[in-house]
Short mmCIF file of N, CA and C in Angstrom, two decimals:
data_model
loop_
_atom_site.label_atom_id
_atom_site.label_comp_id
_atom_site.label_asym_id
_atom_site.label_seq_id
_atom_site.Cartn_x
_atom_site.Cartn_y
_atom_site.Cartn_z
N UNK J 1215 -7.02 8.28 14.91
CA UNK J 1215 -5.68 8.52 14.37
C UNK J 1215 -5.03 7.19 14.02
N UNK J 1216 -4.41 7.15 12.87
CA UNK J 1216 -3.72 5.94 12.45
C UNK J 1216 -2.30 5.92 12.99
N UNK J 1217 -1.80 4.73 13.21
CA UNK J 1217 -0.39 4.58 13.59
C UNK J 1217 0.25 3.56 12.67
N UNK J 1218 1.49 3.82 12.33
CA UNK J 1218 2.25 2.93 11.45
C UNK J 1218 3.14 2.04 12.30
N UNK J 1219 3.20 0.76 11.94
CA UNK J 1219 4.04 -0.20 12.65
C UNK J 1219 4.90 -0.92 11.63
N UNK J 1220 6.19 -0.97 11.87
CA UNK J 1220 7.11 -1.69 10.99
C UNK J 1220 6.72 -3.16 10.96
N UNK J 1221 6.72 -3.75 9.78
CA UNK J 1221 6.33 -5.15 9.62
C UNK J 1221 7.19 -6.08 10.47
N UNK J 1222 8.45 -5.72 10.69
CA UNK J 1222 9.35 -6.54 11.50
C UNK J 1222 8.89 -6.63 12.95
N UNK J 1223 8.08 -5.66 13.39
CA UNK J 1223 7.63 -5.63 14.79
C UNK J 1223 6.25 -6.27 14.98
N UNK J 1224 5.70 -6.80 13.89
CA UNK J 1224 4.39 -7.43 13.99
C UNK J 1224 4.53 -8.88 14.42
N UNK J 1225 3.59 -9.34 15.18
CA UNK J 1225 3.53 -10.75 15.55
C UNK J 1225 2.61 -11.47 14.59
N UNK J 1226 1.49 -11.94 15.09
CA UNK J 1226 0.55 -12.71 14.28
C UNK J 1226 -0.09 -11.88 13.17
N UNK J 1227 -0.10 -10.57 13.29
CA UNK J 1227 -0.70 -9.72 12.25
C UNK J 1227 0.10 -9.73 10.95
N UNK J 1228 1.32 -10.21 11.01
CA UNK J 1228 2.12 -10.31 9.79
C UNK J 1228 1.38 -11.21 8.78
N UNK J 1229 0.77 -12.26 9.28
CA UNK J 1229 0.00 -13.16 8.41
C UNK J 1229 -1.20 -12.43 7.82
N UNK J 1230 -1.83 -11.56 8.58
CA UNK J 1230 -2.98 -10.79 8.08
C UNK J 1230 -2.54 -9.81 7.00
N UNK J 1231 -1.38 -9.19 7.17
CA UNK J 1231 -0.84 -8.29 6.15
C UNK J 1231 -0.61 -9.08 4.86
N UNK J 1232 -0.05 -10.27 4.99
CA UNK J 1232 0.18 -11.11 3.81
C UNK J 1232 -1.15 -11.44 3.13
N UNK J 1233 -2.18 -11.73 3.89
CA UNK J 1233 -3.49 -12.05 3.31
C UNK J 1233 -4.06 -10.85 2.55
N UNK J 1234 -3.92 -9.65 3.12
CA UNK J 1234 -4.37 -8.43 2.42
C UNK J 1234 -3.62 -8.30 1.11
N UNK J 1235 -2.32 -8.49 1.16
CA UNK J 1235 -1.46 -8.39 -0.02
C UNK J 1235 -1.87 -9.40 -1.10
N UNK J 1236 -2.08 -10.64 -0.70
CA UNK J 1236 -2.42 -11.69 -1.66
C UNK J 1236 -3.77 -11.44 -2.31
N UNK J 1237 -4.71 -10.89 -1.57
CA UNK J 1237 -6.04 -10.61 -2.14
C UNK J 1237 -6.03 -9.36 -3.01
N UNK J 1238 -5.18 -8.40 -2.68
CA UNK J 1238 -5.20 -7.10 -3.36
C UNK J 1238 -4.47 -7.10 -4.70
N UNK J 1239 -3.48 -7.96 -4.86
CA UNK J 1239 -2.64 -7.92 -6.06
C UNK J 1239 -2.67 -9.26 -6.79
N UNK J 1240 -2.86 -9.21 -8.11
CA UNK J 1240 -2.83 -10.47 -8.88
C UNK J 1240 -1.44 -11.09 -8.83
N UNK J 1241 -1.42 -12.38 -8.96
CA UNK J 1241 -0.16 -13.15 -8.87
C UNK J 1241 0.95 -12.55 -9.73
N UNK J 1242 0.63 -12.15 -10.95
CA UNK J 1242 1.66 -11.65 -11.87
C UNK J 1242 2.23 -10.30 -11.45
N UNK J 1243 1.58 -9.60 -10.54
CA UNK J 1243 2.06 -8.30 -10.07
C UNK J 1243 2.79 -8.39 -8.73
N UNK J 1244 2.69 -9.52 -8.07
CA UNK J 1244 3.27 -9.66 -6.72
C UNK J 1244 4.72 -10.09 -6.78
N UNK J 1245 5.45 -9.69 -5.75
CA UNK J 1245 6.76 -10.27 -5.51
C UNK J 1245 6.58 -11.19 -4.31
N UNK J 1246 7.47 -12.15 -4.10
CA UNK J 1246 7.30 -13.05 -2.95
C UNK J 1246 7.28 -12.27 -1.63
N UNK J 1247 6.34 -12.62 -0.78
CA UNK J 1247 6.18 -11.90 0.49
C UNK J 1247 7.45 -12.02 1.34
N UNK J 1248 8.08 -13.18 1.34
CA UNK J 1248 9.30 -13.35 2.12
C UNK J 1248 10.38 -12.39 1.64
N UNK J 1249 10.40 -12.13 0.32
CA UNK J 1249 11.39 -11.22 -0.24
C UNK J 1249 11.11 -9.79 0.20
N UNK J 1250 9.83 -9.43 0.23
CA UNK J 1250 9.46 -8.09 0.71
C UNK J 1250 9.92 -7.90 2.15
N UNK J 1251 9.68 -8.92 2.97
CA UNK J 1251 10.09 -8.84 4.39
C UNK J 1251 11.60 -8.73 4.50
N UNK J 1252 12.33 -9.50 3.70
CA UNK J 1252 13.79 -9.46 3.74
C UNK J 1252 14.31 -8.10 3.28
N UNK J 1253 13.74 -7.58 2.19
CA UNK J 1253 14.19 -6.30 1.66
C UNK J 1253 13.80 -5.13 2.57
N UNK J 1254 12.76 -5.32 3.37
CA UNK J 1254 12.34 -4.27 4.30
C UNK J 1254 13.39 -4.01 5.38
N UNK J 1255 14.33 -4.92 5.51
CA UNK J 1255 15.42 -4.73 6.49
C UNK J 1255 16.49 -3.78 5.94
N UNK J 1256 16.42 -3.52 4.64
CA UNK J 1256 17.38 -2.61 4.03
C UNK J 1256 17.08 -1.18 4.45
N UNK J 1257 18.08 -0.35 4.43
CA UNK J 1257 17.96 1.02 4.91
C UNK J 1257 16.92 1.85 4.16
N UNK J 1258 16.77 1.66 2.87
CA UNK J 1258 15.90 2.53 2.08
C UNK J 1258 14.53 1.94 1.78
N UNK J 1259 14.15 0.88 2.47
CA UNK J 1259 12.86 0.23 2.23
C UNK J 1259 12.02 0.28 3.49
N UNK J 1260 10.75 0.61 3.31
CA UNK J 1260 9.81 0.65 4.43
C UNK J 1260 8.63 -0.26 4.13
N UNK J 1261 8.30 -1.10 5.09
CA UNK J 1261 7.15 -1.99 4.98
C UNK J 1261 6.34 -1.77 6.26
N UNK J 1262 5.25 -1.05 6.14
CA UNK J 1262 4.49 -0.60 7.31
C UNK J 1262 3.05 -1.10 7.28
N UNK J 1263 2.57 -1.51 8.43
CA UNK J 1263 1.16 -1.83 8.61
C UNK J 1263 0.53 -0.63 9.32
N UNK J 1264 -0.71 -0.33 8.98
CA UNK J 1264 -1.40 0.81 9.58
C UNK J 1264 -2.58 0.34 10.41
N UNK J 1265 -2.68 0.92 11.61
CA UNK J 1265 -3.71 0.55 12.56
C UNK J 1265 -4.51 1.76 13.00
N UNK J 1266 -5.78 1.53 13.26
CA UNK J 1266 -6.60 2.47 14.01
C UNK J 1266 -6.92 1.72 15.29
N UNK J 1267 -6.32 2.18 16.38
CA UNK J 1267 -6.33 1.46 17.65
C UNK J 1267 -5.78 0.06 17.39
N UNK J 1268 -6.56 -1.01 17.58
CA UNK J 1268 -6.07 -2.37 17.36
C UNK J 1268 -6.49 -2.95 16.01
N UNK J 1269 -7.19 -2.16 15.21
CA UNK J 1269 -7.71 -2.62 13.92
C UNK J 1269 -6.68 -2.45 12.82
N UNK J 1270 -6.27 -3.55 12.20
CA UNK J 1270 -5.35 -3.51 11.07
C UNK J 1270 -6.12 -2.99 9.86
N UNK J 1271 -5.69 -1.86 9.33
CA UNK J 1271 -6.41 -1.19 8.23
C UNK J 1271 -5.79 -1.47 6.87
N UNK J 1272 -4.48 -1.61 6.81
CA UNK J 1272 -3.82 -1.80 5.53
C UNK J 1272 -2.32 -1.75 5.69
N UNK J 1273 -1.63 -1.69 4.56
CA UNK J 1273 -0.17 -1.67 4.58
C UNK J 1273 0.36 -0.88 3.39
N UNK J 1274 1.64 -0.55 3.49
CA UNK J 1274 2.35 0.07 2.37
C UNK J 1274 3.77 -0.49 2.36
N UNK J 1275 4.28 -0.71 1.14
CA UNK J 1275 5.65 -1.17 0.93
C UNK J 1275 6.27 -0.16 -0.02
N UNK J 1276 7.33 0.50 0.43
CA UNK J 1276 7.88 1.58 -0.38
C UNK J 1276 9.39 1.69 -0.24
N UNK J 1277 9.99 2.32 -1.23
CA UNK J 1277 11.42 2.58 -1.24
C UNK J 1277 11.63 4.08 -1.13
N UNK J 1278 12.63 4.47 -0.37
CA UNK J 1278 12.95 5.88 -0.18
C UNK J 1278 14.38 6.10 -0.67
N UNK J 1279 14.51 7.00 -1.65
CA UNK J 1279 15.83 7.30 -2.19
C UNK J 1279 15.95 8.80 -2.34
N UNK J 1280 16.76 9.39 -1.49
CA UNK J 1280 16.92 10.84 -1.53
C UNK J 1280 15.60 11.53 -1.27
N UNK J 1281 15.15 12.32 -2.22
CA UNK J 1281 13.93 13.11 -2.06
C UNK J 1281 12.69 12.39 -2.64
N UNK J 1282 12.85 11.13 -3.04
CA UNK J 1282 11.77 10.38 -3.69
C UNK J 1282 11.32 9.23 -2.80
N UNK J 1283 10.01 9.11 -2.64
CA UNK J 1283 9.40 7.97 -1.97
C UNK J 1283 8.59 7.24 -3.03
N UNK J 1284 8.96 6.00 -3.33
CA UNK J 1284 8.28 5.24 -4.37
C UNK J 1284 7.43 4.15 -3.71
N UNK J 1285 6.12 4.32 -3.80
CA UNK J 1285 5.18 3.36 -3.23
C UNK J 1285 5.00 2.23 -4.24
N UNK J 1286 5.44 1.05 -3.85
CA UNK J 1286 5.35 -0.10 -4.74
C UNK J 1286 4.08 -0.91 -4.52
N UNK J 1287 3.71 -1.10 -3.26
CA UNK J 1287 2.50 -1.84 -2.92
C UNK J 1287 1.77 -1.10 -1.81
N UNK J 1288 0.48 -0.92 -2.00
CA UNK J 1288 -0.36 -0.22 -1.03
C UNK J 1288 -1.75 -0.84 -1.11
N UNK J 1289 -2.27 -1.28 0.03
CA UNK J 1289 -3.61 -1.87 0.02
C UNK J 1289 -4.28 -1.64 1.36
N UNK J 1290 -5.59 -1.53 1.29
CA UNK J 1290 -6.44 -1.41 2.48
C UNK J 1290 -7.20 -2.73 2.60
N UNK J 1291 -7.41 -3.16 3.83
CA UNK J 1291 -8.21 -4.36 4.10
C UNK J 1291 -9.54 -4.24 3.35
N UNK J 1292 -9.91 -5.29 2.63
CA UNK J 1292 -11.12 -5.26 1.78
C UNK J 1292 -12.36 -4.77 2.51
N UNK J 1293 -12.59 -5.25 3.70
CA UNK J 1293 -13.82 -4.89 4.44
C UNK J 1293 -13.83 -3.43 4.89
N UNK J 1294 -12.68 -2.76 4.78
CA UNK J 1294 -12.59 -1.36 5.23
C UNK J 1294 -12.49 -0.36 4.07
N UNK J 1295 -12.54 -0.86 2.86
CA UNK J 1295 -12.42 0.05 1.71
C UNK J 1295 -13.63 0.96 1.61
N UNK J 1296 -13.40 2.11 1.01
CA UNK J 1296 -14.44 3.14 0.81
C UNK J 1296 -14.90 3.76 2.13
N UNK J 1297 -14.03 3.74 3.13
CA UNK J 1297 -14.33 4.36 4.42
C UNK J 1297 -13.31 5.43 4.80
N UNK J 1298 -12.45 5.79 3.85
CA UNK J 1298 -11.48 6.84 4.09
C UNK J 1298 -10.12 6.38 4.60
N UNK J 1299 -9.96 5.08 4.83
CA UNK J 1299 -8.68 4.60 5.36
C UNK J 1299 -7.54 4.80 4.36
N UNK J 1300 -7.79 4.58 3.08
CA UNK J 1300 -6.74 4.76 2.08
C UNK J 1300 -6.23 6.19 2.06
N UNK J 1301 -7.15 7.15 2.10
CA UNK J 1301 -6.75 8.56 2.13
C UNK J 1301 -5.97 8.88 3.38
N UNK J 1302 -6.40 8.32 4.49
CA UNK J 1302 -5.70 8.57 5.76
C UNK J 1302 -4.30 7.96 5.76
N UNK J 1303 -4.16 6.78 5.17
CA UNK J 1303 -2.83 6.17 5.08
C UNK J 1303 -1.92 7.02 4.19
N UNK J 1304 -2.44 7.49 3.06
CA UNK J 1304 -1.62 8.37 2.20
C UNK J 1304 -1.20 9.62 2.96
N UNK J 1305 -2.09 10.18 3.75
CA UNK J 1305 -1.76 11.37 4.55
C UNK J 1305 -0.66 11.05 5.56
N UNK J 1306 -0.71 9.86 6.15
CA UNK J 1306 0.35 9.45 7.09
C UNK J 1306 1.69 9.30 6.39
N UNK J 1307 1.67 8.74 5.19
CA UNK J 1307 2.91 8.60 4.42
C UNK J 1307 3.49 9.98 4.15
N UNK J 1308 2.64 10.92 3.74
CA UNK J 1308 3.10 12.27 3.47
C UNK J 1308 3.63 12.94 4.74
N UNK J 1309 2.98 12.70 5.86
CA UNK J 1309 3.42 13.29 7.13
C UNK J 1309 4.78 12.72 7.57
N UNK J 1310 5.02 11.43 7.28
CA UNK J 1310 6.30 10.79 7.64
C UNK J 1310 7.43 11.19 6.69
N UNK J 1311 7.06 11.75 5.53
CA UNK J 1311 8.06 12.12 4.53
C UNK J 1311 7.80 13.54 4.03
N UNK J 1312 7.82 14.51 4.93
CA UNK J 1312 7.52 15.89 4.51
C UNK J 1312 8.57 16.41 3.52
N UNK J 1313 8.09 17.11 2.52
CA UNK J 1313 8.99 17.71 1.54
C UNK J 1313 9.53 16.73 0.51
N UNK J 1314 9.19 15.45 0.64
CA UNK J 1314 9.66 14.48 -0.33
C UNK J 1314 8.57 14.24 -1.38
N UNK J 1315 8.99 13.90 -2.58
CA UNK J 1315 8.06 13.62 -3.66
C UNK J 1315 7.63 12.16 -3.55
N UNK J 1316 6.33 11.93 -3.50
CA UNK J 1316 5.81 10.57 -3.40
C UNK J 1316 5.31 10.14 -4.77
N UNK J 1317 5.84 9.02 -5.23
CA UNK J 1317 5.53 8.49 -6.56
C UNK J 1317 4.80 7.16 -6.38
N UNK J 1318 3.68 7.03 -7.08
CA UNK J 1318 2.91 5.79 -7.04
C UNK J 1318 2.68 5.34 -8.47
N UNK J 1319 3.06 4.12 -8.74
CA UNK J 1319 2.87 3.56 -10.08
C UNK J 1319 1.56 2.79 -10.11
N UNK J 1320 0.74 3.10 -11.13
CA UNK J 1320 -0.51 2.35 -11.30
C UNK J 1320 -0.57 1.78 -12.71
N UNK J 1321 -1.53 0.89 -12.93
CA UNK J 1321 -1.68 0.27 -14.24
C UNK J 1321 -2.18 1.29 -15.25
N UNK J 1322 -1.92 0.99 -16.53
CA UNK J 1322 -2.45 1.82 -17.62
C UNK J 1322 -3.97 1.75 -17.58
N UNK J 1323 -4.60 2.85 -17.89
CA UNK J 1323 -6.07 2.93 -17.92
C UNK J 1323 -6.52 3.11 -19.36
N UNK J 1324 -6.16 2.13 -20.19
CA UNK J 1324 -6.58 2.22 -21.59
C UNK J 1324 -7.80 1.34 -21.84
N UNK J 1325 -8.43 1.55 -22.97
CA UNK J 1325 -9.68 0.89 -23.30
C UNK J 1325 -9.60 -0.61 -23.44
N UNK J 1326 -8.41 -1.18 -23.58
CA UNK J 1326 -8.27 -2.62 -23.79
C UNK J 1326 -8.16 -3.41 -22.49
N UNK J 1327 -8.03 -2.74 -21.37
CA UNK J 1327 -7.84 -3.43 -20.09
C UNK J 1327 -9.13 -4.16 -19.69
N UNK J 1328 -9.00 -5.42 -19.27
CA UNK J 1328 -10.20 -6.18 -18.89
C UNK J 1328 -10.85 -5.66 -17.61
N UNK J 1329 -10.07 -5.02 -16.76
CA UNK J 1329 -10.59 -4.49 -15.50
C UNK J 1329 -10.51 -2.96 -15.49
N UNK J 1330 -10.87 -2.36 -16.60
CA UNK J 1330 -10.74 -0.91 -16.78
C UNK J 1330 -11.44 -0.12 -15.69
N UNK J 1331 -12.65 -0.52 -15.30
CA UNK J 1331 -13.40 0.21 -14.27
C UNK J 1331 -12.63 0.26 -12.96
N UNK J 1332 -12.04 -0.87 -12.57
CA UNK J 1332 -11.26 -0.95 -11.33
C UNK J 1332 -10.02 -0.05 -11.42
N UNK J 1333 -9.36 -0.09 -12.56
CA UNK J 1333 -8.17 0.74 -12.76
C UNK J 1333 -8.52 2.24 -12.69
N UNK J 1334 -9.61 2.61 -13.30
CA UNK J 1334 -10.04 4.02 -13.27
C UNK J 1334 -10.40 4.46 -11.85
N UNK J 1335 -11.03 3.57 -11.08
CA UNK J 1335 -11.34 3.90 -9.68
C UNK J 1335 -10.07 4.17 -8.89
N UNK J 1336 -9.05 3.29 -9.08
CA UNK J 1336 -7.78 3.49 -8.39
C UNK J 1336 -7.13 4.81 -8.80
N UNK J 1337 -7.10 5.07 -10.10
CA UNK J 1337 -6.50 6.31 -10.61
C UNK J 1337 -7.22 7.52 -10.02
N UNK J 1338 -8.55 7.51 -10.03
CA UNK J 1338 -9.32 8.63 -9.49
C UNK J 1338 -9.11 8.79 -7.99
N UNK J 1339 -8.91 7.70 -7.28
CA UNK J 1339 -8.60 7.77 -5.85
C UNK J 1339 -7.33 8.59 -5.63
N UNK J 1340 -6.28 8.28 -6.38
CA UNK J 1340 -5.03 9.03 -6.22
C UNK J 1340 -5.17 10.48 -6.65
N UNK J 1341 -5.89 10.72 -7.72
CA UNK J 1341 -6.12 12.11 -8.17
C UNK J 1341 -6.88 12.89 -7.10
N UNK J 1342 -7.90 12.29 -6.48
CA UNK J 1342 -8.66 12.95 -5.41
C UNK J 1342 -7.78 13.26 -4.20
N UNK J 1343 -6.73 12.47 -4.02
CA UNK J 1343 -5.83 12.66 -2.89
C UNK J 1343 -4.63 13.53 -3.21
N UNK J 1344 -4.73 14.29 -4.30
CA UNK J 1344 -3.71 15.27 -4.60
C UNK J 1344 -2.56 14.82 -5.48
N UNK J 1345 -2.60 13.60 -5.96
CA UNK J 1345 -1.54 13.12 -6.85
C UNK J 1345 -1.83 13.56 -8.27
N UNK J 1346 -0.79 13.61 -9.08
CA UNK J 1346 -0.91 14.04 -10.46
C UNK J 1346 -0.39 12.97 -11.39
N UNK J 1347 -0.88 13.02 -12.63
CA UNK J 1347 -0.36 12.08 -13.64
C UNK J 1347 1.02 12.53 -14.07
#
């Protein structure tokens, strides 16, 4: 079973979350990590690390407004990908926000993208987990 921990309550693992973030997102798509941490103190922002026992599996950074949960950044530790952790984290997000609409923004999957295969894998991951275009 996964457990979610607020980033503000993390000790040394905060650095590991930052490393996952830096590896998962290209520079042009990232916001400064310090800004994410600062904004996570706001009432409608959640920045959570996910653990299986003591193993850091990934994180999610999202905004909650009324009935909408907008996932802005979501990543699983590279060495743990393709083992079901991403699906389990999405299930935890849904369990923490029952009845709310969860929105995830992904890159366009058009033929001109240099990393089209990667984008299509991400899109198919969300579709397999019950999300719709």
